[in-house]
Coordinates of C-alpha atoms in Angstrom, one line a residue:
Chain A
M51 CA -11.9 -36.5 -4.1
H52 CA -11.2 -35.2 -0.6
L53 CA -13.1 -31.9 0.0
P54 CA -12.0 -29.5 2.7
T55 CA -14.6 -28.7 5.3
W56 CA -15.3 -25.7 7.6
S57 CA -13.5 -27.4 10.5
D58 CA -10.4 -27.7 8.2
V59 CA -10.7 -23.9 7.7
I60 CA -10.8 -23.2 11.4
G61 CA -7.8 -25.6 11.9
A62 CA -5.9 -23.9 9.1
H63 CA -6.5 -20.4 10.6
E64 CA -5.1 -21.5 13.9
R65 CA -2.1 -23.2 12.3
I66 CA -1.1 -20.3 10.0
A67 CA -1.9 -17.4 12.3
P68 CA 1.8 -17.0 13.5
H69 CA 3.0 -16.8 9.9
I70 CA 0.5 -14.6 8.1
R71 CA -0.8 -11.1 8.4
R72 CA -4.5 -10.3 9.2
T73 CA -4.5 -8.0 6.2
E74 CA -6.0 -4.5 6.2
I75 CA -9.1 -3.3 4.5
L76 CA -8.8 -0.2 2.4
T77 CA -11.6 2.0 0.9
S78 CA -11.7 4.9 -1.5
N79 CA -14.4 7.5 -1.9
A80 CA -13.2 8.2 -5.4
L81 CA -13.5 4.5 -6.5
D82 CA -16.9 4.2 -4.8
R83 CA -18.2 7.2 -6.7
Q84 CA -16.8 5.8 -10.0
A85 CA -18.4 2.4 -9.3
G86 CA -21.6 3.6 -7.7
A87 CA -21.0 0.9 -5.1
T88 CA -19.3 0.7 -1.7
L89 CA -16.1 -1.2 -2.2
F90 CA -13.9 -2.8 0.4
F91 CA -10.4 -4.0 -0.6
K92 CA -8.7 -6.7 1.5
C93 CA -5.0 -6.2 0.9
E94 CA -3.4 -9.6 0.6
N95 CA -0.5 -7.8 -1.2
L96 CA 0.5 -6.9 2.3
Q97 CA 1.2 -10.5 3.3
P98 CA 4.9 -11.0 4.1
P99 CA 5.6 -12.7 0.7
G100 CA 3.1 -10.4 -1.0
A101 CA 0.2 -12.7 -1.9
F102 CA -2.8 -14.6 -0.4
K103 CA -1.2 -17.9 -1.4
V104 CA 0.9 -17.7 1.8
R105 CA -2.3 -18.9 3.6
G106 CA -2.6 -22.2 1.7
A107 CA 1.1 -22.7 1.5
C108 CA 1.6 -22.3 5.3
N109 CA -1.4 -24.6 6.0
A110 CA 0.2 -27.3 3.9
V111 CA 3.7 -26.9 5.2
F112 CA 2.9 -26.6 8.9
G113 CA 0.4 -29.4 8.7
L114 CA 3.0 -32.0 7.6
S115 CA 4.3 -34.6 10.1
E116 CA 7.9 -34.3 11.1
E117 CA 8.7 -37.3 8.9
R118 CA 6.9 -36.0 5.8
A119 CA 8.4 -32.6 6.3
S120 CA 11.9 -33.8 6.4
K121 CA 11.8 -34.5 2.6
G122 CA 10.5 -31.0 2.0
V123 CA 7.8 -29.8 -0.4
A124 CA 7.6 -29.4 -4.2
T125 CA 5.3 -27.6 -6.5
H126 CA 4.7 -25.9 -9.9
S127 CA 3.3 -22.4 -10.1
S128 CA 3.0 -19.3 -12.3
G129 CA 4.6 -17.4 -9.5
N130 CA 3.0 -16.5 -6.2
H131 CA 2.3 -20.0 -5.0
A132 CA 6.0 -20.8 -5.7
L133 CA 7.3 -18.0 -3.6
C134 CA 4.8 -18.4 -0.8
L135 CA 5.6 -22.1 -0.6
A136 CA 9.3 -21.2 -0.4
Y137 CA 8.5 -18.7 2.3
A138 CA 6.5 -21.3 4.3
A139 CA 9.2 -23.9 3.8
G140 CA 11.9 -21.5 4.8
R141 CA 10.0 -20.7 8.1
R142 CA 9.8 -24.4 8.9
G143 CA 13.4 -25.0 7.7
I144 CA 12.6 -27.6 5.1
P145 CA 13.6 -27.8 1.4
C146 CA 11.3 -26.5 -1.3
D147 CA 11.5 -27.3 -5.1
V148 CA 9.5 -25.3 -7.5
V149 CA 8.9 -25.6 -11.3
M150 CA 8.2 -22.2 -12.8
P151 CA 7.6 -21.0 -16.4
R152 CA 10.7 -19.4 -17.8
T153 CA 8.5 -16.4 -18.6
A154 CA 7.4 -15.8 -15.0
P155 CA 8.2 -12.3 -13.7
Q156 CA 11.8 -12.0 -12.6
A157 CA 10.6 -10.5 -9.3
K158 CA 8.9 -13.7 -8.4
K159 CA 11.8 -15.9 -9.3
D160 CA 14.1 -13.7 -7.2
A161 CA 11.8 -14.0 -4.3
V162 CA 11.7 -17.8 -4.5
I163 CA 15.5 -17.9 -4.4
G164 CA 15.5 -15.3 -1.6
Y165 CA 13.4 -17.5 0.6
G166 CA 15.8 -20.5 -0.1
G167 CA 13.7 -22.3 -2.8
R168 CA 15.2 -24.2 -5.7
I169 CA 13.8 -23.3 -9.2
T170 CA 13.6 -25.6 -12.3
E171 CA 12.2 -23.8 -15.3
C172 CA 9.7 -25.1 -17.8
E173 CA 7.9 -23.7 -20.9
P174 CA 4.9 -21.4 -20.3
S175 CA 2.2 -24.1 -20.9
T176 CA 0.3 -26.4 -18.6
S177 CA 1.6 -29.5 -20.4
S178 CA 5.3 -28.5 -20.1
R179 CA 4.9 -27.5 -16.5
E180 CA 3.3 -30.8 -15.5
E181 CA 5.9 -32.9 -17.4
V182 CA 8.9 -31.0 -15.9
F183 CA 7.4 -31.2 -12.5
A184 CA 7.0 -35.0 -12.6
G185 CA 10.7 -35.3 -13.0
V186 CA 11.6 -32.9 -10.3
Q187 CA 9.3 -34.4 -7.8
A188 CA 10.4 -38.0 -8.5
E189 CA 13.9 -37.0 -7.6
S190 CA 13.3 -35.0 -4.4
G191 CA 10.4 -37.1 -2.9
G192 CA 9.1 -33.8 -1.5
D193 CA 5.4 -33.5 -0.6
F194 CA 3.5 -32.2 -3.6
V195 CA 1.6 -29.0 -2.7
H196 CA -0.5 -28.2 -5.7
P197 CA -1.1 -24.5 -6.1
Y198 CA -4.9 -24.9 -5.8
N199 CA -6.1 -28.4 -6.3
D200 CA -5.3 -29.5 -2.8
P201 CA -7.7 -29.4 0.1
R202 CA -5.1 -28.0 2.5
V203 CA -4.5 -25.1 0.1
I204 CA -8.2 -24.4 -0.3
A205 CA -8.8 -24.5 3.4
G206 CA -5.9 -22.1 3.9
Q207 CA -7.2 -19.6 1.2
A208 CA -10.6 -19.8 2.9
T209 CA -9.2 -18.0 5.9
C210 CA -9.1 -14.8 3.9
A211 CA -12.8 -14.6 3.4
R212 CA -13.3 -15.6 7.0
E213 CA -11.3 -12.6 8.1
F214 CA -13.0 -10.4 5.6
L215 CA -16.5 -11.3 6.8
D216 CA -15.3 -10.5 10.4
Q217 CA -13.8 -7.2 9.4
V218 CA -16.6 -5.8 7.3
R219 CA -20.3 -6.2 8.2
D220 CA -23.2 -6.7 5.8
L221 CA -21.2 -7.4 2.6
D222 CA -23.6 -8.2 -0.3
L223 CA -21.0 -10.0 -2.3
L224 CA -17.4 -11.1 -2.5
L225 CA -15.3 -10.9 -5.6
A226 CA -11.9 -12.3 -6.4
P227 CA -9.9 -13.1 -9.5
I228 CA -10.0 -16.7 -10.8
G229 CA -7.2 -18.6 -12.3
G230 CA -7.0 -22.2 -11.0
G231 CA -9.8 -21.3 -8.6
G232 CA -8.0 -21.8 -5.2
M233 CA -9.0 -18.4 -3.7
I234 CA -12.5 -18.5 -5.1
S235 CA -13.0 -22.1 -3.8
G236 CA -11.8 -21.1 -0.3
T237 CA -14.1 -18.1 -0.5
C238 CA -17.1 -20.3 -1.5
L239 CA -16.3 -22.7 1.3
T240 CA -16.3 -19.9 3.9
V241 CA -19.4 -18.2 2.5
A242 CA -21.4 -21.4 2.2
S243 CA -20.4 -22.3 5.8
V244 CA -21.0 -19.0 7.7
A245 CA -22.6 -16.4 5.4
P246 CA -24.7 -18.2 2.7
H247 CA -26.5 -15.0 1.8
V248 CA -23.3 -13.4 0.5
R249 CA -22.9 -14.0 -3.3
V250 CA -19.5 -15.0 -4.7
Y251 CA -18.4 -13.6 -8.1
A252 CA -15.2 -14.3 -9.9
A253 CA -13.3 -12.0 -12.3
E254 CA -11.2 -13.4 -15.2
P255 CA -9.2 -12.0 -18.2
E256 CA -11.1 -12.2 -21.5
Q257 CA -7.9 -13.8 -23.0
A258 CA -7.9 -16.5 -20.4
D259 CA -11.6 -17.1 -19.8
D260 CA -11.6 -20.8 -19.5
A261 CA -13.3 -20.7 -16.0
M262 CA -16.1 -18.6 -17.4
R263 CA -16.6 -21.0 -20.3
S264 CA -16.4 -23.9 -17.9
L265 CA -19.2 -22.4 -15.8
R266 CA -21.3 -21.9 -18.9
A267 CA -20.6 -25.4 -20.3
G268 CA -21.1 -27.2 -17.0
R269 CA -17.7 -28.9 -17.3
I270 CA -14.0 -28.0 -17.0
I271 CA -12.6 -26.4 -20.1
A272 CA -8.8 -26.1 -20.0
D273 CA -6.7 -24.0 -22.3
D274 CA -3.1 -25.0 -22.7
A275 CA -1.3 -21.7 -22.9
P276 CA -3.5 -18.6 -22.7
E277 CA -1.8 -15.2 -23.1
T278 CA -2.7 -12.4 -20.6
I279 CA -1.0 -9.7 -18.7
A280 CA -2.7 -11.2 -15.6
D281 CA 0.0 -13.8 -15.3
G282 CA -1.4 -15.4 -12.2
L283 CA -4.6 -16.4 -13.9
K284 CA -3.4 -18.6 -16.8
V285 CA -4.0 -21.9 -15.2
P286 CA -7.2 -24.1 -15.6
L287 CA -9.7 -25.3 -13.0
K288 CA -9.2 -28.8 -11.5
E289 CA -11.7 -31.1 -9.9
L290 CA -11.6 -29.7 -6.4
T291 CA -11.9 -26.1 -7.5
W292 CA -14.5 -27.0 -10.1
H293 CA -16.6 -28.5 -7.3
F294 CA -16.7 -25.2 -5.5
V295 CA -17.0 -23.0 -8.6
S296 CA -19.8 -25.0 -10.1
K297 CA -21.8 -25.2 -6.9
H298 CA -21.3 -21.7 -5.3
V299 CA -20.2 -19.1 -7.8
T300 CA -23.0 -16.8 -9.0
D301 CA -21.1 -15.7 -12.1
I302 CA -17.7 -15.2 -13.7
L303 CA -17.2 -11.8 -15.4
T304 CA -14.4 -10.9 -17.8
A305 CA -12.3 -7.9 -18.7
S306 CA -10.1 -7.0 -21.6
E307 CA -6.3 -6.5 -21.3
Q308 CA -6.7 -2.7 -21.6
E309 CA -9.5 -2.7 -19.0
I310 CA -7.2 -4.7 -16.7
I311 CA -4.3 -2.2 -17.2
D312 CA -6.6 0.8 -16.6
A313 CA -8.0 -0.7 -13.4
M314 CA -4.5 -1.6 -12.2
K315 CA -3.3 2.0 -12.7
L316 CA -6.5 3.3 -11.1
S317 CA -5.9 1.0 -8.0
W318 CA -2.4 2.2 -7.6
K319 CA -3.6 5.8 -7.8
R320 CA -6.6 5.5 -5.5
L321 CA -5.5 2.8 -3.0
R322 CA -1.8 3.7 -3.2
Q323 CA -1.1 0.0 -3.2
V324 CA 1.4 -1.8 -5.5
I325 CA -0.8 -4.6 -6.9
E326 CA -0.4 -7.1 -9.7
P327 CA -2.3 -7.1 -12.9
S328 CA -4.3 -10.1 -11.8
C329 CA -5.7 -8.2 -8.8
A330 CA -7.0 -5.5 -11.0
V331 CA -9.4 -7.8 -12.9
P332 CA -12.1 -7.5 -10.2
L333 CA -12.1 -3.7 -10.2
A334 CA -12.2 -3.8 -14.0
V335 CA -15.3 -6.0 -14.0
I336 CA -16.9 -3.9 -11.3
L337 CA -16.6 -0.7 -13.5
K338 CA -17.8 -2.7 -16.5
N339 CA -20.9 -4.2 -14.9
P340 CA -22.8 -1.6 -12.9
E341 CA -26.0 -3.6 -13.2
T342 CA -24.4 -6.3 -11.1
F343 CA -22.5 -4.1 -8.5
A344 CA -24.1 -0.7 -8.2
G345 CA -25.6 0.0 -4.9
K346 CA -24.0 -3.1 -3.3
R347 CA -21.4 -3.5 -0.6
V348 CA -18.7 -5.4 -2.4
G349 CA -15.7 -7.1 -0.9
V350 CA -12.8 -7.4 -3.3
I351 CA -9.8 -9.6 -2.5
V352 CA -6.6 -7.9 -3.6
T353 CA -4.6 -11.0 -4.3
G354 CA -0.9 -10.0 -4.6
G355 CA 1.7 -7.3 -5.0
N356 CA 4.7 -8.9 -6.6
V357 CA 5.3 -6.7 -9.7
D358 CA 8.4 -6.1 -11.9
L359 CA 8.6 -2.4 -11.3
D360 CA 10.7 -2.0 -14.4
R361 CA 8.0 -3.4 -16.6
L362 CA 4.8 -1.6 -15.7
P363 CA 2.2 -2.0 -18.4
W364 CA 1.5 1.7 -18.8
T365 CA 5.1 2.8 -19.2
K366 CA 7.5 2.4 -22.1
H367 CA 10.3 -0.2 -21.6
Chain B
M98 CA 5.3 33.5 18.4
H99 CA 2.5 31.2 19.7
L100 CA 3.9 27.7 20.3
P101 CA 1.5 24.7 20.2
T102 CA 1.4 22.7 23.5
W103 CA 0.7 19.1 24.3
S104 CA -2.9 19.9 25.3
D105 CA -3.3 21.4 21.8
V106 CA -2.2 18.0 20.4
I107 CA -4.7 16.1 22.5
G108 CA -7.4 18.6 21.4
A109 CA -6.4 18.3 17.8
H110 CA -6.5 14.5 17.9
E111 CA -10.1 14.5 19.2
R112 CA -11.1 17.1 16.7
I113 CA -9.7 15.4 13.6
A114 CA -10.4 11.7 14.5
P115 CA -13.6 11.5 12.4
H116 CA -11.8 12.8 9.4
I117 CA -8.5 10.9 9.4
R118 CA -7.3 7.3 9.3
R119 CA -5.3 5.8 12.2
T120 CA -2.7 4.6 9.7
E121 CA -1.2 1.2 9.6
I122 CA 2.3 0.2 10.5
L123 CA 4.1 -2.0 7.9
T124 CA 7.4 -3.9 8.3
S125 CA 9.7 -5.8 6.0
N126 CA 12.1 -8.5 6.9
A127 CA 14.0 -7.8 3.7
L128 CA 14.4 -4.1 4.5
D129 CA 15.4 -4.9 8.1
R130 CA 18.1 -7.2 6.9
Q131 CA 19.4 -4.6 4.4
A132 CA 19.4 -1.9 7.1
G133 CA 20.6 -4.0 10.0
A134 CA 17.9 -2.4 12.0
T135 CA 14.2 -3.0 12.9
L136 CA 12.2 -0.6 10.8
F137 CA 8.5 0.4 11.3
F138 CA 6.8 2.4 8.6
K139 CA 3.7 4.4 9.5
C140 CA 1.8 4.7 6.2
E141 CA 0.4 8.2 6.0
N142 CA 0.0 7.6 2.3
L143 CA -3.1 5.7 3.3
Q144 CA -4.8 8.9 4.6
P145 CA -7.9 9.6 2.5
P146 CA -6.2 12.4 0.6
G147 CA -2.9 10.4 0.6
A148 CA -0.7 12.5 3.0
F149 CA -0.1 13.3 6.6
K150 CA -0.9 16.9 6.0
V151 CA -4.6 16.0 6.4
R152 CA -4.0 16.0 10.1
G153 CA -2.9 19.7 10.4
A154 CA -5.4 20.8 7.7
C155 CA -8.3 19.2 9.5
N156 CA -7.2 20.6 12.8
A157 CA -7.2 24.1 11.4
V158 CA -10.4 23.8 9.4
F159 CA -12.5 22.2 12.1
G160 CA -11.1 24.5 14.7
L161 CA -12.5 27.6 13.0
S162 CA -15.5 29.4 14.5
E163 CA -18.6 29.4 12.3
E164 CA -18.1 33.0 11.5
R165 CA -14.4 32.6 10.5
A166 CA -15.2 29.4 8.6
S167 CA -17.8 31.1 6.4
K168 CA -15.1 33.0 4.5
G169 CA -13.2 29.7 3.9
V170 CA -9.5 29.0 4.0
A171 CA -6.5 29.8 1.8
T172 CA -3.0 28.6 1.5
H173 CA 0.1 28.1 -0.7
S174 CA 1.7 24.7 -0.9
S175 CA 4.0 22.6 -3.0
G176 CA 1.2 20.0 -3.2
N177 CA 0.0 17.8 -0.4
H178 CA -1.0 20.6 2.0
A179 CA -3.0 22.1 -0.8
L180 CA -5.0 19.0 -1.5
C181 CA -5.4 18.1 2.2
L182 CA -6.7 21.6 3.0
A183 CA -9.1 21.3 0.1
Y184 CA -10.2 17.9 1.4
A185 CA -10.8 19.3 4.9
A186 CA -12.6 22.4 3.6
G187 CA -14.7 20.1 1.4
R188 CA -15.7 18.0 4.4
R189 CA -16.7 21.2 6.3
G190 CA -18.4 22.6 3.2
I191 CA -16.4 25.8 3.1
P192 CA -14.4 27.5 0.2
C193 CA -10.7 26.8 -0.2
D194 CA -8.2 28.8 -2.3
V195 CA -4.7 27.4 -3.0
V196 CA -1.7 28.9 -4.7
M197 CA 0.4 26.1 -6.3
P198 CA 3.7 26.2 -8.3
R199 CA 2.8 25.6 -12.0
T200 CA 5.4 22.7 -11.8
A201 CA 3.5 20.9 -9.1
P202 CA 2.6 17.3 -10.0
Q203 CA -0.6 17.1 -12.1
A204 CA -1.9 14.4 -9.8
K205 CA -1.9 16.9 -6.9
K206 CA -3.5 19.7 -8.9
D207 CA -6.2 17.3 -10.1
A208 CA -6.9 16.2 -6.5
V209 CA -7.2 19.8 -5.2
I210 CA -9.8 20.4 -7.9
G211 CA -11.5 17.1 -7.2
Y212 CA -12.0 18.2 -3.6
G213 CA -13.5 21.4 -4.7
G214 CA -10.5 23.7 -4.2
R215 CA -9.6 26.7 -6.4
I216 CA -6.1 26.8 -7.7
T217 CA -4.0 29.9 -8.7
E218 CA -0.6 29.1 -10.2
C219 CA 2.7 30.7 -9.3
E220 CA 6.3 30.2 -10.3
P221 CA 8.2 27.5 -8.5
S222 CA 10.1 29.7 -6.1
T223 CA 9.3 30.8 -2.5
S224 CA 9.3 34.5 -3.5
S225 CA 6.8 34.1 -6.3
R226 CA 4.6 31.8 -4.2
E227 CA 4.3 34.3 -1.3
E228 CA 3.7 37.3 -3.7
V229 CA 0.9 35.6 -5.6
F230 CA -0.6 34.3 -2.4
A231 CA -0.9 37.8 -0.9
G232 CA -3.1 38.8 -3.8
V233 CA -5.3 35.8 -3.6
Q234 CA -5.8 36.0 0.1
A235 CA -6.5 39.7 0.1
E236 CA -9.4 39.0 -2.3
S237 CA -11.0 36.0 -0.6
G238 CA -10.5 37.0 3.0
G239 CA -10.2 33.3 3.8
D240 CA -8.3 32.1 6.9
F241 CA -4.7 31.6 6.0
V242 CA -3.6 28.1 6.9
H243 CA 0.2 28.1 6.4
P244 CA 1.4 24.6 5.3
Y245 CA 3.6 24.3 8.4
N246 CA 4.4 27.6 10.2
D247 CA 1.0 27.5 12.1
P248 CA 0.5 26.2 15.6
R249 CA -2.8 24.5 14.6
V250 CA -1.0 22.7 11.8
I251 CA 1.9 21.6 13.9
A252 CA -0.4 20.3 16.6
G253 CA -2.3 18.3 14.0
Q254 CA 0.9 16.7 12.6
A255 CA 1.9 15.9 16.1
T256 CA -1.0 13.4 16.3
C257 CA 0.9 11.1 13.9
A258 CA 3.8 10.5 16.3
R259 CA 1.3 10.1 19.1
E260 CA -0.3 7.2 17.3
F261 CA 3.0 5.8 16.3
L262 CA 4.3 5.7 19.9
D263 CA 1.0 4.0 20.9
Q264 CA 1.2 1.4 18.1
V265 CA 4.9 0.4 18.4
R266 CA 6.6 0.0 21.8
D267 CA 10.2 0.8 22.6
L268 CA 11.2 2.8 19.5
D269 CA 14.7 4.2 19.8
L270 CA 14.2 6.9 17.3
L271 CA 11.7 8.5 14.9
L272 CA 12.6 9.7 11.4
A273 CA 10.7 11.8 9.0
P274 CA 11.5 13.9 5.9
I275 CA 12.0 17.6 6.4
G276 CA 10.9 20.4 4.1
G277 CA 9.3 23.2 6.0
G278 CA 9.5 21.2 9.1
G279 CA 5.8 20.8 10.1
M280 CA 5.8 17.0 10.5
I281 CA 9.2 17.1 12.3
S282 CA 8.0 19.9 14.6
G283 CA 4.9 17.9 15.5
T284 CA 7.0 14.8 16.1
C285 CA 9.3 16.8 18.4
L286 CA 6.4 18.2 20.3
T287 CA 4.9 14.7 20.9
V288 CA 8.3 13.1 21.7
A289 CA 9.3 15.9 24.1
S290 CA 5.9 15.7 25.8
V291 CA 5.5 11.9 26.3
A292 CA 8.7 10.0 25.2
P293 CA 11.7 12.3 25.7
H294 CA 14.1 9.2 25.5
V295 CA 13.1 8.8 21.8
R296 CA 15.5 10.6 19.4
V297 CA 14.1 12.6 16.5
Y298 CA 16.1 12.6 13.2
A299 CA 15.2 14.3 9.9
A300 CA 16.0 13.3 6.4
E301 CA 16.5 15.8 3.6
P302 CA 17.6 15.8 -0.1
E303 CA 21.2 16.9 -0.6
Q304 CA 19.9 19.2 -3.3
A305 CA 17.6 21.0 -0.9
D306 CA 19.6 20.7 2.3
D307 CA 18.7 24.1 3.8
A308 CA 17.4 22.6 7.1
M309 CA 20.6 20.6 7.6
R310 CA 22.7 23.8 7.0
S311 CA 20.4 25.7 9.3
L312 CA 20.9 23.2 12.1
R313 CA 24.7 23.4 11.6
A314 CA 24.7 27.2 11.5
G315 CA 22.3 27.8 14.4
R316 CA 20.0 30.0 12.3
I317 CA 17.4 29.6 9.5
I318 CA 19.0 29.4 6.1
A319 CA 16.5 29.6 3.2
D320 CA 17.1 28.7 -0.4
D321 CA 14.8 30.4 -2.9
A322 CA 14.2 27.6 -5.5
P323 CA 16.0 24.3 -4.8
E324 CA 15.7 21.5 -7.4
T325 CA 15.0 18.0 -6.2
I326 CA 12.8 15.1 -7.2
A327 CA 11.5 15.2 -3.6
D328 CA 9.0 17.9 -4.5
G329 CA 7.4 18.1 -1.1
L330 CA 10.7 19.1 0.5
K331 CA 11.7 22.3 -1.3
V332 CA 10.4 24.9 1.2
P333 CA 12.4 26.5 4.0
L334 CA 12.0 26.4 7.8
K335 CA 10.1 29.3 9.4
E336 CA 10.3 30.5 13.0
L337 CA 7.8 28.0 14.6
T338 CA 9.4 25.0 13.0
W339 CA 12.9 26.3 13.6
H340 CA 12.0 26.5 17.3
F341 CA 11.3 22.7 17.4
V342 CA 14.0 21.7 15.0
S343 CA 16.7 23.6 16.7
K344 CA 15.7 22.4 20.2
H345 CA 14.8 18.8 19.7
V346 CA 16.2 17.3 16.5
T347 CA 19.3 15.2 17.1
D348 CA 20.5 15.4 13.5
I349 CA 19.5 16.0 9.9
L350 CA 20.9 13.6 7.3
T351 CA 20.9 13.9 3.6
A352 CA 20.6 11.7 0.5
S353 CA 21.4 12.3 -3.2
E354 CA 18.8 12.2 -5.9
Q355 CA 19.9 8.7 -7.1
E356 CA 19.8 7.4 -3.5
I357 CA 16.3 8.8 -3.1
I358 CA 15.1 7.2 -6.4
D359 CA 16.6 3.8 -5.4
A360 CA 15.0 4.0 -1.9
M361 CA 11.7 4.9 -3.5
K362 CA 11.8 1.9 -5.8
L363 CA 12.9 -0.3 -2.9
S364 CA 10.0 0.8 -0.8
W365 CA 7.5 0.1 -3.6
K366 CA 9.0 -3.4 -4.0
R367 CA 9.3 -4.3 -0.3
L368 CA 6.3 -2.5 1.3
R369 CA 4.1 -2.7 -1.8
Q370 CA 3.1 0.9 -1.1
V371 CA 2.9 3.7 -3.6
I372 CA 4.9 6.4 -1.9
E373 CA 6.2 9.8 -3.1
P374 CA 9.9 10.5 -3.6
S375 CA 9.9 12.7 -0.5
C376 CA 8.9 9.7 1.7
A377 CA 11.9 7.7 0.4
V378 CA 14.5 10.1 1.8
P379 CA 14.3 8.5 5.3
L380 CA 15.0 5.0 4.0
A381 CA 17.8 6.4 1.8
V382 CA 19.5 7.9 4.8
I383 CA 19.0 4.8 6.9
L384 CA 20.8 2.7 4.3
K385 CA 23.5 5.3 4.0
N386 CA 24.2 5.8 7.8
P387 CA 24.4 2.4 9.5
E388 CA 26.4 3.8 12.3
T389 CA 23.4 5.8 13.3
F390 CA 20.6 3.3 12.7
A391 CA 22.0 -0.3 12.9
G392 CA 20.7 -2.3 15.8
K393 CA 18.0 0.3 16.6
R394 CA 14.2 0.2 16.5
V395 CA 13.4 2.9 14.0
G396 CA 10.0 4.5 13.3
V397 CA 9.8 6.0 9.8
I398 CA 6.9 8.3 8.9
V399 CA 5.9 7.6 5.3
T400 CA 4.5 11.0 4.5
G401 CA 2.4 10.6 1.3
G402 CA 1.5 8.7 -1.8
N403 CA 0.3 11.2 -4.4
V404 CA 2.5 10.3 -7.4
D405 CA 2.2 10.9 -11.2
L406 CA 2.2 7.3 -12.2
D407 CA 3.1 8.3 -15.8
R408 CA 6.3 9.9 -14.6
L409 CA 8.1 7.4 -12.3
P410 CA 11.7 8.4 -11.9
W411 CA 13.0 4.9 -12.8
T412 CA 11.1 4.6 -16.1
K413 CA 11.5 6.3 -19.5
H414 CA 8.9 9.0 -20.3

């Protein structure tokens, strides 16, 4: 197991700087009042391809030797990693193959194609995804960039917390959604390296709470096909992310589907940002757990903004 | 007629700085490709109360003497000026009376009340609004802050273009929606003062195109109750704004209701910003008039983000 280090994070940040946005921090007095806390939202939905995963994807793509890069890259992903890898590959001018669940939001599929990526569809389960991917990758020979269980990806995601700590002083804790654990692992890596007094919490849908159960059990528990509106958070932890989660995460808190939808709508209203259901899980758990967050300075990583605007969860369709 | 000057703008900027956000500029490669132009969007939807009108409102409120301020402020407004004036008055701790059309979006009414403002409703026509307001203001004695025909308000709005020119070099033109003309007048004032080579265009709904017809006719034409989804743009020009519009605006371009809705949805998708229908009119006219905008560096003022999320124009309700 090759663990990324702090010097990998610094190297990643330099490598990806020309390709990413140092994203803005937004605040809302109304949300602060409602939460009884001081909340800072780092808007990764404003990354060019609309999600934090551009950080890890760019670090992997631009770190490849010319020879390795010539065969392109390949991955499987529930959405944002796919389109961010396609974006990164497009900027380097190399091929990109992605395996996506057929149920992934159309907006994400369109974006992959828009960036020049090639999509192969699979069933919406981890088992189908891995099986289909093996075939695709065997054919292309592209470099496999796992959506989160890859030290290059974790080092890339870690640059987000690095910026956050630089942009907002005296944070008590950082909070991000957890699916496979790439962003949380990067956050842990940064915090453990430069701000060990800052606590790291993760937020997860009740209906895909495998990371929470893993943390309680002390070992990885993986569900094959959980169902949640937070479509970015259905994947299980893997050994690299489990390392960081088990060592550095203070707690994983969960929210129901309705709580996620309510927090999503509230974020749109108060922050005036288009954000995905997955990004609303942190706000949902903040509002649900005042004993953990009240009175604190809380940094929330808003992970992405690629939404099917025709299928908003609070409107009829 | 007391016209605001450049030194009023500088004074306003200093006065309001503690109360407003120096808003971010967003760009989108996808929108640039679609428009054939280089577009910069200044996101006034990120102002604390969600609209550029906080600039003029804060300038008026914080410019009052203690004695004048003690009686509070009063206004009539189709929405954002009302809630921004309530926000400004709330920060100074003085009363604020607003007359709003009963048809104004509920989100805007709620915000006025949330900031501590008092609402009196009128019919959705200019004549009813002015009549009801006269009664309200006679009673409170508050300082009347007109939503746009007020030199303090125009000087405040002018600070937006001042920041924009500082944030983005070499703009060829600036474009904003036009209703009563406060933002456009402020933009003209700034541009005429410090960047006279930059052209100013305005964008207006076809169904409320009184400013365009005024410019063509060489005199103010006012409609009593135009109907458009761009609810912030229904009000007519007045003598102060007509001065700036008639002297400095290169052209006023219009878009249909469907073009506005399409541009609104496109903005949400590409910029990942929650913006009002009114703010989408500029993008609609850019896409419709490539002969004017193609190849240019275009600054677009995104005016506000207070939207009823339950009544989005592209969803059933």
